[in-house]
Amino acid sequence: MMKTTSVHGMWSSRLMFVMAATGSAVGLGNIWRFPYITSENGGGAFVLVYLACIALIGLPVLFAEIVIGRRGRMSPINSLKELATSAGASTAWSGIGWMGIIAGFLVLSFYSVVAGWTLSYGFDYLQQLAFGAPAITDPGAHFGALLADPARLIFWHAVFMILTMGVVALGVEEGLERAVSILMPMLFVLLLILLGYGMSTGHFQEAVGFLFSPDWSRVDGSMIVTAMGQAFFTLSLGMCAIMTYGAYLPSHVNVPATGVTVALADTAVALVAGLAIFPIVLSFGLDPEGGGAGFIFTALPLAFNSMPFGIAYGMAFFLLLSVAAWTSSISLLEPPTAYFVESTDMSRKTIALLVAAATWLMGLASVFSLNIWSQVTIGGRDIMGAIEFLAADIMLPVGGLLIALFAGWVLSTSITREELDEKMPSWAFQLWLWLTRVVAPLAILLVLGGILGLF
Ligand code: PFF
């Protein structure tokens, strides 16, 4: 039986879902993570592998998540449980939802720390603008000083978590929709201005070359894992965030068209961010392969110092980044909140508070890995890097693999066809079905198996 509404509320239109899902997808992953890992992986070849992962794995899984969410109309754990039961399959499939909650908890724990950096930078520029505070003349030292100061990191991490919790506590219509419908358009405008500046630096061509001409000798197993992890991370896939948003999607909305819109918007933002940032990096003689999590924080202030209205601009940029991070982190907190709203007697507000508090506490591990625990390594990575690797590069693809198998093999084709689009041409449906059943799962298995040393 098909449910038409969710107890948590509904998106009021297709556009609202597109904005919310794009808000989830577009975030630090596009503007902080994409440039820095592209840089670390040498540019062109990495970007092309990443784009292939988006098309062949990301898109089918994106459709699968929306289909499962909308059919189930509940939090991922309960939707999966119910759909598995009615298909006569094991309720163990709801484990995908649990894994998603754990992955989301880990992602949000470090994500909100990085979002805290952006808030801190936004505030620094605000102070320069409003009170004439000194300019950031040595961006490397400025960034280093921030990372070395646990109290400042914890403060901004907390501010960001409170902002996220506030929206989730208000619920779908009042909180999520209102936030995204104001914040998303703002974000696009600010990003286009940044692109305009990038184009004016005289290094645009060179940046295009770096981003798109592949040096295939750079391709190896770990690069492909990173590219695939980034495809999942950037589209918010593999941890049931989009599945949760799909549960609030009205039944008449066409899933393929909507999914493609979201994926295109997300990819466009990452590429535009790259095209805006790399010319700046090159124009200041910085190493485009310099990489590191501080990439944009150390490179961009140089540009903001020398461009007209650079301080106001810098403030706008870091504000943009905080906004983008905010609409993404809302979608990281919503799945566990929806589950506990369904499964306990506590109010949405109390649950949002408890989940946010637990995630904030977990985030302290990332905060301290930047300073007092910087010597501690797990598998050659610092604590924050290890959490990022485990959650984004391993758990999200594993989640995506199971989601694809569930949508492809457990749900009947009559259900998936009905949810996707009954008027869809048969070849298009078959294409999605076999990408979901075979191509995406096999690709994920091969890549992950490779990195774990199985082949
Ligand atoms: N897609 C977000 C970004 O690119 O910043 C991050 C993210 C959000 C990942 C939600 C996973 C998720 F479920």
Short mmCIF file of C-alpha atoms and ligand atoms in Angstrom, two decimals:
data_model
loop_
_atom_site.label_atom_id
_atom_site.label_comp_id
_atom_site.label_asym_id
_atom_site.label_seq_id
_atom_site.Cartn_x
_atom_site.Cartn_y
_atom_site.Cartn_z
CA MET A 1 0.00 0.00 0.00
CA MET A 2 1.27 3.45 -0.87
CA LYS A 3 1.40 6.09 1.84
CA THR A 4 0.99 9.66 0.74
CA THR A 5 2.17 11.57 3.81
CA SER A 6 4.77 11.39 6.57
CA VAL A 7 4.16 12.10 10.26
CA HIS A 8 7.11 14.49 10.22
CA GLY A 9 5.49 16.79 7.67
CA MET A 10 5.90 17.19 3.93
CA TRP A 11 7.75 19.43 1.51
CA SER A 12 5.22 21.91 0.22
CA SER A 13 6.38 21.61 -3.41
CA ARG A 14 8.85 19.94 -5.74
CA LEU A 15 10.96 23.07 -5.62
CA MET A 16 11.20 22.83 -1.85
CA PHE A 17 12.50 19.29 -2.07
CA VAL A 18 14.99 20.30 -4.74
CA MET A 19 16.20 23.14 -2.54
CA ALA A 20 16.38 20.99 0.56
CA ALA A 21 18.15 18.13 -1.19
CA THR A 22 20.48 20.52 -2.99
CA GLY A 23 21.03 22.27 0.32
CA SER A 24 22.01 18.91 1.78
CA ALA A 25 24.26 18.02 -1.13
CA VAL A 26 25.97 21.37 -1.56
CA GLY A 27 28.18 22.07 1.41
CA LEU A 28 31.68 21.86 2.74
CA GLY A 29 32.02 18.80 0.54
CA ASN A 30 31.90 21.00 -2.55
CA ILE A 31 33.72 24.09 -1.42
CA TRP A 32 36.19 22.84 1.20
CA ARG A 33 36.65 19.10 0.58
CA PHE A 34 36.47 18.93 -3.23
CA PRO A 35 39.23 21.52 -3.82
CA TYR A 36 41.50 20.11 -1.14
CA ILE A 37 41.30 16.46 -2.14
CA THR A 38 41.46 17.38 -5.84
CA SER A 39 44.64 19.24 -5.02
CA GLU A 40 46.08 16.31 -3.05
CA ASN A 41 45.25 13.92 -5.87
CA GLY A 42 46.81 15.97 -8.63
CA GLY A 43 43.76 17.45 -10.41
CA GLY A 44 42.40 16.27 -13.78
CA ALA A 45 42.44 12.48 -13.49
CA PHE A 46 40.89 12.64 -10.02
CA VAL A 47 38.15 14.99 -11.22
CA LEU A 48 37.25 12.69 -14.11
CA VAL A 49 37.13 9.57 -11.92
CA TYR A 50 34.97 11.52 -9.48
CA LEU A 51 32.57 12.56 -12.27
CA ALA A 52 32.36 8.96 -13.48
CA CYS A 53 31.51 7.84 -9.93
CA ILE A 54 28.76 10.47 -9.75
CA ALA A 55 27.19 9.28 -13.00
CA LEU A 56 27.53 5.52 -12.66
CA ILE A 57 27.19 5.02 -8.92
CA GLY A 58 25.94 8.25 -7.36
CA LEU A 59 22.95 8.87 -9.56
CA PRO A 60 21.45 5.34 -9.36
CA VAL A 61 21.92 5.31 -5.58
CA LEU A 62 20.39 8.79 -5.34
CA PHE A 63 17.27 7.54 -7.11
CA ALA A 64 17.26 4.43 -4.92
CA GLU A 65 17.35 6.48 -1.71
CA ILE A 66 14.50 8.73 -2.81
CA VAL A 67 12.42 5.72 -3.89
CA ILE A 68 12.92 3.86 -0.60
CA GLY A 69 12.26 6.97 1.48
CA ARG A 70 9.14 7.96 -0.37
CA ARG A 71 7.70 4.45 -0.38
CA GLY A 72 8.35 4.02 3.34
CA ARG A 73 7.42 7.55 4.41
CA MET A 74 9.19 7.12 7.75
CA SER A 75 12.69 7.44 9.15
CA PRO A 76 15.13 5.18 7.25
CA ILE A 77 15.23 2.45 9.90
CA ASN A 78 11.45 2.10 10.03
CA SER A 79 10.95 2.55 6.28
CA LEU A 80 13.47 -0.21 5.53
CA LYS A 81 11.95 -2.48 8.16
CA GLU A 82 8.45 -2.05 6.81
CA LEU A 83 9.41 -2.37 3.15
CA ALA A 84 11.51 -5.46 3.88
CA THR A 85 8.65 -7.08 5.80
CA SER A 86 6.12 -6.45 3.08
CA ALA A 87 8.55 -7.83 0.49
CA GLY A 88 8.95 -10.96 2.62
CA ALA A 89 12.62 -10.17 3.27
CA SER A 90 14.54 -10.06 6.55
CA THR A 91 14.09 -7.03 8.80
CA ALA A 92 17.88 -7.08 9.15
CA TRP A 93 17.83 -4.71 6.16
CA SER A 94 16.90 -1.97 8.62
CA GLY A 95 20.55 -2.27 9.70
CA ILE A 96 21.31 0.01 6.73
CA GLY A 97 19.43 2.72 8.61
CA TRP A 98 21.40 2.09 11.80
CA MET A 99 24.66 2.18 9.91
CA GLY A 100 23.53 5.41 8.31
CA ILE A 101 22.86 6.95 11.69
CA ILE A 102 26.34 5.99 12.89
CA ALA A 103 27.95 7.30 9.68
CA GLY A 104 25.97 10.52 9.96
CA PHE A 105 27.01 10.90 13.59
CA LEU A 106 30.67 10.54 12.60
CA VAL A 107 30.38 12.83 9.57
CA LEU A 108 28.58 15.54 11.52
CA SER A 109 31.12 15.33 14.34
CA PHE A 110 34.00 16.53 12.15
CA TYR A 111 31.83 18.47 9.71
CA SER A 112 30.66 20.81 12.43
CA VAL A 113 34.25 21.40 13.52
CA VAL A 114 35.20 22.50 9.98
CA ALA A 115 32.00 24.54 9.78
CA GLY A 116 33.22 26.15 13.01
CA TRP A 117 36.40 27.25 11.16
CA THR A 118 34.26 28.95 8.53
CA LEU A 119 32.19 30.73 11.16
CA SER A 120 35.35 31.82 12.90
CA TYR A 121 36.76 33.21 9.63
CA GLY A 122 33.47 34.94 8.84
CA PHE A 123 33.64 36.58 12.26
CA ASP A 124 37.29 37.59 11.73
CA TYR A 125 36.34 39.41 8.53
CA LEU A 126 33.32 40.96 10.23
CA GLN A 127 35.65 42.35 12.88
CA GLN A 128 37.91 43.78 10.22
CA LEU A 129 34.98 45.34 8.44
CA ALA A 130 33.20 46.72 11.46
CA PHE A 131 35.97 47.47 13.95
CA GLY A 132 39.04 47.80 11.76
CA ALA A 133 40.72 44.72 13.21
CA PRO A 134 44.08 43.96 11.52
CA ALA A 135 44.01 42.14 8.19
CA ILE A 136 45.05 38.49 7.87
CA THR A 137 48.50 39.12 6.38
CA ASP A 138 49.94 35.68 7.06
CA PRO A 139 47.08 33.25 6.34
CA GLY A 140 49.16 30.18 7.22
CA ALA A 141 49.95 31.54 10.67
CA HIS A 142 46.36 32.70 11.14
CA PHE A 143 45.00 29.25 10.34
CA GLY A 144 47.65 27.59 12.50
CA ALA A 145 46.71 29.82 15.44
CA LEU A 146 43.05 28.86 15.10
CA LEU A 147 43.83 25.14 15.07
CA ALA A 148 46.12 25.52 18.06
CA ASP A 149 43.35 27.08 20.15
CA PRO A 150 40.97 24.37 21.41
CA ALA A 151 38.74 26.86 23.25
CA ARG A 152 38.09 28.88 20.10
CA LEU A 153 37.47 25.73 18.04
CA ILE A 154 35.08 24.35 20.64
CA PHE A 155 33.21 27.63 20.84
CA TRP A 156 32.54 27.84 17.08
CA HIS A 157 31.84 24.12 16.87
CA ALA A 158 29.18 24.65 19.55
CA VAL A 159 27.69 27.71 17.83
CA PHE A 160 27.37 25.77 14.61
CA MET A 161 25.79 22.77 16.33
CA ILE A 162 23.24 25.01 18.05
CA LEU A 163 22.28 26.57 14.70
CA THR A 164 21.79 23.11 13.19
CA MET A 165 19.84 21.82 16.14
CA GLY A 166 17.57 24.88 16.11
CA VAL A 167 16.36 24.21 12.57
CA VAL A 168 15.90 20.48 13.08
CA ALA A 169 14.01 21.08 16.33
CA LEU A 170 11.50 23.23 14.44
CA GLY A 171 10.67 20.40 12.03
CA VAL A 172 10.16 20.08 8.30
CA GLU A 173 7.84 22.93 7.39
CA GLU A 174 8.83 25.56 9.88
CA GLY A 175 12.49 24.83 10.22
CA LEU A 176 13.95 23.09 7.22
CA GLU A 177 11.90 24.70 4.47
CA ARG A 178 12.14 28.22 5.72
CA ALA A 179 15.89 27.95 6.16
CA VAL A 180 16.65 26.49 2.74
CA SER A 181 14.36 28.75 0.76
CA ILE A 182 16.20 31.82 2.01
CA LEU A 183 19.71 30.44 2.23
CA MET A 184 20.10 28.52 -1.03
CA PRO A 185 19.51 31.40 -3.46
CA MET A 186 21.89 33.56 -1.43
CA LEU A 187 24.53 30.90 -1.73
CA PHE A 188 24.33 30.72 -5.52
CA VAL A 189 24.72 34.45 -5.95
CA LEU A 190 27.78 34.60 -3.72
CA LEU A 191 29.40 31.70 -5.52
CA LEU A 192 28.95 33.30 -8.92
CA ILE A 193 30.67 36.45 -7.70
CA LEU A 194 33.62 34.34 -6.58
CA LEU A 195 33.78 32.69 -9.99
CA GLY A 196 33.86 36.14 -11.62
CA TYR A 197 36.88 37.04 -9.52
CA GLY A 198 38.60 33.76 -10.37
CA MET A 199 38.12 34.49 -14.06
CA SER A 200 39.66 37.93 -13.69
CA THR A 201 42.95 36.71 -12.21
CA GLY A 202 44.54 35.81 -15.54
CA HIS A 203 45.09 32.23 -14.37
CA PHE A 204 41.75 30.83 -15.37
CA GLN A 205 43.02 28.82 -18.34
CA GLU A 206 45.73 27.26 -16.25
CA ALA A 207 43.20 26.31 -13.58
CA VAL A 208 40.96 24.71 -16.21
CA GLY A 209 43.97 22.70 -17.39
CA PHE A 210 44.78 21.58 -13.86
CA LEU A 211 41.19 20.55 -13.16
CA PHE A 212 40.40 18.81 -16.42
CA SER A 213 43.49 17.53 -18.21
CA PRO A 214 44.13 14.10 -16.77
CA ASP A 215 47.50 12.70 -15.81
CA TRP A 216 46.51 9.04 -15.76
CA SER A 217 49.69 8.04 -13.97
CA ARG A 218 48.09 9.53 -10.85
CA VAL A 219 45.32 6.93 -10.81
CA ASP A 220 45.71 4.24 -8.18
CA GLY A 221 43.51 2.34 -5.75
CA SER A 222 43.55 4.89 -3.00
CA MET A 223 42.78 7.72 -5.41
CA ILE A 224 39.75 5.85 -6.74
CA VAL A 225 38.52 5.17 -3.20
CA THR A 226 38.83 8.87 -2.42
CA ALA A 227 37.00 9.84 -5.62
CA MET A 228 34.20 7.38 -4.93
CA GLY A 229 33.97 8.46 -1.28
CA GLN A 230 33.74 12.05 -2.43
CA ALA A 231 30.94 11.19 -4.88
CA PHE A 232 28.93 9.75 -1.98
CA PHE A 233 29.88 12.52 0.41
CA THR A 234 29.03 15.35 -1.94
CA LEU A 235 25.64 13.95 -2.92
CA SER A 236 24.85 13.13 0.75
CA LEU A 237 24.45 9.47 -0.15
CA GLY A 238 25.00 6.22 1.68
CA MET A 239 23.77 7.32 5.09
CA CYS A 240 20.08 7.69 4.35
CA ALA A 241 19.95 11.49 4.50
CA ILE A 242 18.38 11.77 1.05
CA MET A 243 16.19 8.78 1.93
CA THR A 244 14.88 10.78 4.89
CA TYR A 245 14.19 13.80 2.71
CA GLY A 246 12.53 11.49 0.16
CA ALA A 247 10.04 10.45 2.84
CA TYR A 248 8.70 14.01 2.85
CA LEU A 249 8.40 14.23 -0.95
CA PRO A 250 4.84 14.45 -2.31
CA SER A 251 3.79 11.42 -4.37
CA HIS A 252 3.17 13.24 -7.64
CA VAL A 253 6.74 14.55 -7.94
CA ASN A 254 8.85 12.91 -10.64
CA VAL A 255 11.88 11.28 -9.00
CA PRO A 256 14.31 10.95 -11.95
CA ALA A 257 13.95 14.57 -13.07
CA THR A 258 14.26 15.76 -9.50
CA GLY A 259 17.25 13.54 -8.74
CA VAL A 260 19.08 14.63 -11.87
CA THR A 261 18.45 18.29 -11.01
CA VAL A 262 19.97 17.83 -7.56
CA ALA A 263 23.00 15.93 -8.86
CA LEU A 264 23.64 18.46 -11.62
CA ALA A 265 23.34 21.39 -9.23
CA ASP A 266 25.72 19.75 -6.78
CA THR A 267 28.29 18.88 -9.43
CA ALA A 268 28.05 22.35 -10.92
CA VAL A 269 28.73 23.94 -7.55
CA ALA A 270 31.81 21.76 -6.94
CA LEU A 271 33.20 22.52 -10.39
CA VAL A 272 32.43 26.24 -10.10
CA ALA A 273 34.07 26.29 -6.67
CA GLY A 274 37.13 24.61 -8.17
CA LEU A 275 37.19 27.02 -11.10
CA ALA A 276 36.94 29.95 -8.69
CA ILE A 277 39.52 28.74 -6.18
CA PHE A 278 42.34 27.26 -8.32
CA PRO A 279 42.95 30.46 -10.35
CA ILE A 280 43.38 32.30 -7.05
CA VAL A 281 45.78 29.65 -5.76
CA LEU A 282 47.79 29.85 -8.98
CA SER A 283 47.78 33.64 -9.16
CA PHE A 284 49.46 33.87 -5.76
CA GLY A 285 52.12 31.40 -6.78
CA LEU A 286 50.85 28.78 -4.36
CA ASP A 287 51.23 25.09 -5.08
CA PRO A 288 47.93 23.80 -6.52
CA GLU A 289 48.92 20.40 -5.21
CA GLY A 290 49.67 21.81 -1.78
CA GLY A 291 46.47 20.24 -0.50
CA GLY A 292 45.67 19.70 3.12
CA ALA A 293 42.49 20.43 5.03
CA GLY A 294 43.56 24.06 5.36
CA PHE A 295 43.79 24.57 1.57
CA ILE A 296 41.07 27.19 1.13
CA PHE A 297 41.64 28.75 4.54
CA THR A 298 45.25 29.55 3.80
CA ALA A 299 44.90 30.41 0.09
CA LEU A 300 41.79 32.54 -0.13
CA PRO A 301 42.64 35.24 2.42
CA LEU A 302 45.55 36.21 0.13
CA ALA A 303 43.03 37.02 -2.58
CA PHE A 304 40.71 38.80 -0.20
CA ASN A 305 43.59 41.03 0.92
CA SER A 306 44.33 42.26 -2.57
CA MET A 307 40.97 42.44 -4.30
CA PRO A 308 38.67 45.47 -4.15
CA PHE A 309 36.21 45.18 -1.27
CA GLY A 310 38.14 42.07 -0.31
CA ILE A 311 37.23 42.23 3.34
CA ALA A 312 33.50 42.45 2.72
CA TYR A 313 33.98 39.81 0.10
CA GLY A 314 35.90 37.52 2.44
CA MET A 315 33.17 37.88 4.99
CA ALA A 316 30.56 37.02 2.36
CA PHE A 317 32.57 34.01 1.23
CA PHE A 318 32.94 32.47 4.66
CA LEU A 319 29.33 33.29 5.36
CA LEU A 320 28.43 31.43 2.18
CA LEU A 321 30.42 28.48 3.29
CA SER A 322 28.80 28.45 6.72
CA VAL A 323 25.35 28.64 5.16
CA ALA A 324 26.16 25.79 2.80
CA ALA A 325 27.46 23.74 5.71
CA TRP A 326 24.38 24.55 7.74
CA THR A 327 21.87 23.26 5.17
CA SER A 328 23.96 20.09 4.87
CA SER A 329 24.31 19.44 8.56
CA ILE A 330 20.56 19.84 8.99
CA SER A 331 20.21 16.77 6.78
CA LEU A 332 22.78 14.90 8.86
CA LEU A 333 20.83 15.51 12.07
CA GLU A 334 17.35 14.87 10.64
CA PRO A 335 17.55 11.05 10.14
CA PRO A 336 18.33 10.13 13.76
CA THR A 337 15.92 12.78 14.99
CA ALA A 338 13.09 11.40 12.81
CA TYR A 339 13.83 7.87 14.03
CA PHE A 340 13.73 8.76 17.71
CA VAL A 341 10.58 10.87 17.20
CA GLU A 342 8.91 7.72 15.82
CA SER A 343 10.30 5.37 18.42
CA THR A 344 10.15 7.27 21.71
CA ASP A 345 7.72 9.54 23.57
CA MET A 346 10.17 12.42 23.62
CA SER A 347 9.47 15.62 21.72
CA ARG A 348 11.31 16.52 18.50
CA LYS A 349 12.98 19.39 20.35
CA THR A 350 14.34 17.19 23.15
CA ILE A 351 15.58 14.59 20.68
CA ALA A 352 17.29 17.17 18.45
CA LEU A 353 18.98 18.53 21.57
CA LEU A 354 20.18 15.10 22.74
CA VAL A 355 21.47 13.98 19.34
CA ALA A 356 23.21 17.32 18.76
CA ALA A 357 24.80 17.19 22.21
CA ALA A 358 26.14 13.67 21.63
CA THR A 359 27.53 14.66 18.22
CA TRP A 360 29.09 17.80 19.64
CA LEU A 361 30.84 15.69 22.28
CA MET A 362 32.14 13.32 19.61
CA GLY A 363 33.37 16.36 17.68
CA LEU A 364 35.76 17.14 20.54
CA ALA A 365 37.91 14.23 19.35
CA SER A 366 38.39 16.09 16.04
CA VAL A 367 39.01 19.38 17.83
CA PHE A 368 41.73 17.88 20.01
CA SER A 369 43.30 16.02 17.12
CA LEU A 370 44.21 19.46 15.75
CA ASN A 371 46.18 20.44 18.83
CA ILE A 372 46.67 18.54 22.08
CA TRP A 373 46.25 15.12 20.47
CA SER A 374 47.97 15.99 17.21
CA GLN A 375 50.57 13.27 17.78
CA VAL A 376 47.95 10.53 17.97
CA THR A 377 47.50 8.68 14.69
CA ILE A 378 45.17 5.90 13.61
CA GLY A 379 46.33 4.01 10.53
CA GLY A 380 48.67 6.83 9.55
CA ARG A 381 46.01 9.54 9.88
CA ASP A 382 45.32 11.99 12.67
CA ILE A 383 42.06 11.38 14.57
CA MET A 384 40.01 13.78 12.47
CA GLY A 385 41.45 12.40 9.24
CA ALA A 386 40.72 8.86 10.40
CA ILE A 387 37.09 9.70 11.23
CA GLU A 388 36.72 11.43 7.86
CA PHE A 389 38.21 8.44 6.05
CA LEU A 390 36.17 5.82 7.90
CA ALA A 391 32.87 7.67 7.57
CA ALA A 392 33.16 9.22 4.11
CA ASP A 393 35.36 6.84 2.17
CA ILE A 394 34.32 3.52 3.73
CA MET A 395 30.94 3.72 5.51
CA LEU A 396 29.12 5.82 2.89
CA PRO A 397 30.05 3.53 -0.02
CA VAL A 398 29.16 0.43 2.04
CA GLY A 399 25.82 2.06 2.89
CA GLY A 400 25.33 2.91 -0.77
CA LEU A 401 26.09 -0.66 -1.78
CA LEU A 402 23.43 -2.05 0.56
CA ILE A 403 20.91 0.62 -0.43
CA ALA A 404 21.42 -0.26 -4.11
CA LEU A 405 20.99 -3.97 -3.40
CA PHE A 406 17.84 -3.32 -1.39
CA ALA A 407 16.24 -1.11 -4.03
CA GLY A 408 17.36 -3.33 -6.89
CA TRP A 409 16.70 -6.80 -5.56
CA VAL A 410 14.40 -6.62 -2.51
CA LEU A 411 11.85 -4.07 -3.70
CA SER A 412 9.70 -5.40 -6.52
CA THR A 413 10.11 -3.73 -9.89
CA SER A 414 6.45 -2.79 -9.79
CA ILE A 415 7.13 -0.70 -6.67
CA THR A 416 10.31 0.90 -7.96
CA ARG A 417 8.72 1.61 -11.31
CA GLU A 418 5.69 3.20 -9.67
CA GLU A 419 7.84 5.37 -7.41
CA LEU A 420 10.36 6.39 -10.06
CA ASP A 421 7.96 7.37 -12.80
CA GLU A 422 5.35 5.17 -14.43
CA LYS A 423 5.64 7.07 -17.69
CA MET A 424 9.40 6.59 -17.83
CA PRO A 425 10.51 4.81 -21.05
CA SER A 426 11.23 1.17 -20.44
CA TRP A 427 14.88 1.42 -21.50
CA ALA A 428 15.48 4.20 -18.97
CA PHE A 429 13.97 2.13 -16.19
CA GLN A 430 16.00 -0.92 -17.19
CA LEU A 431 19.14 1.22 -17.26
CA TRP A 432 18.52 2.42 -13.72
CA LEU A 433 17.59 -1.08 -12.57
CA TRP A 434 20.79 -2.72 -13.83
CA LEU A 435 23.02 0.11 -12.74
CA THR A 436 21.46 -0.31 -9.30
CA ARG A 437 21.40 -4.08 -9.23
CA VAL A 438 24.80 -4.82 -10.69
CA VAL A 439 27.01 -1.99 -11.89
CA ALA A 440 27.00 0.22 -8.79
CA PRO A 441 27.31 -2.65 -6.25
CA LEU A 442 30.10 -4.32 -8.24
CA ALA A 443 32.00 -1.08 -8.68
CA ILE A 444 31.76 -0.30 -4.97
CA LEU A 445 32.84 -3.83 -4.05
CA LEU A 446 35.81 -3.73 -6.39
CA VAL A 447 37.00 -0.35 -5.19
CA LEU A 448 36.57 -1.13 -1.49
CA GLY A 449 37.96 -4.64 -1.90
CA GLY A 450 40.99 -3.13 -3.61
CA ILE A 451 41.72 -0.71 -0.82
CA LEU A 452 41.26 -3.39 1.85
CA GLY A 453 43.81 -5.45 -0.02
CA LEU A 454 41.40 -8.22 -0.98
CA PHE A 455 42.46 -8.23 -4.61
N1 PFF B 1 26.85 16.58 0.99
C1 PFF B 1 27.41 17.38 2.04
C2 PFF B 1 28.55 18.20 1.47
O1 PFF B 1 28.95 17.98 0.32
O2 PFF B 1 29.06 19.05 2.18
C3 PFF B 1 27.86 16.58 3.22
C4 PFF B 1 26.91 15.52 3.65
C5 PFF B 1 25.62 15.85 4.06
C6 PFF B 1 27.27 14.19 3.60
C7 PFF B 1 24.71 14.88 4.39
C8 PFF B 1 26.39 13.19 3.93
C9 PFF B 1 25.11 13.56 4.31
F1 PFF B 1 24.26 12.64 4.58
#
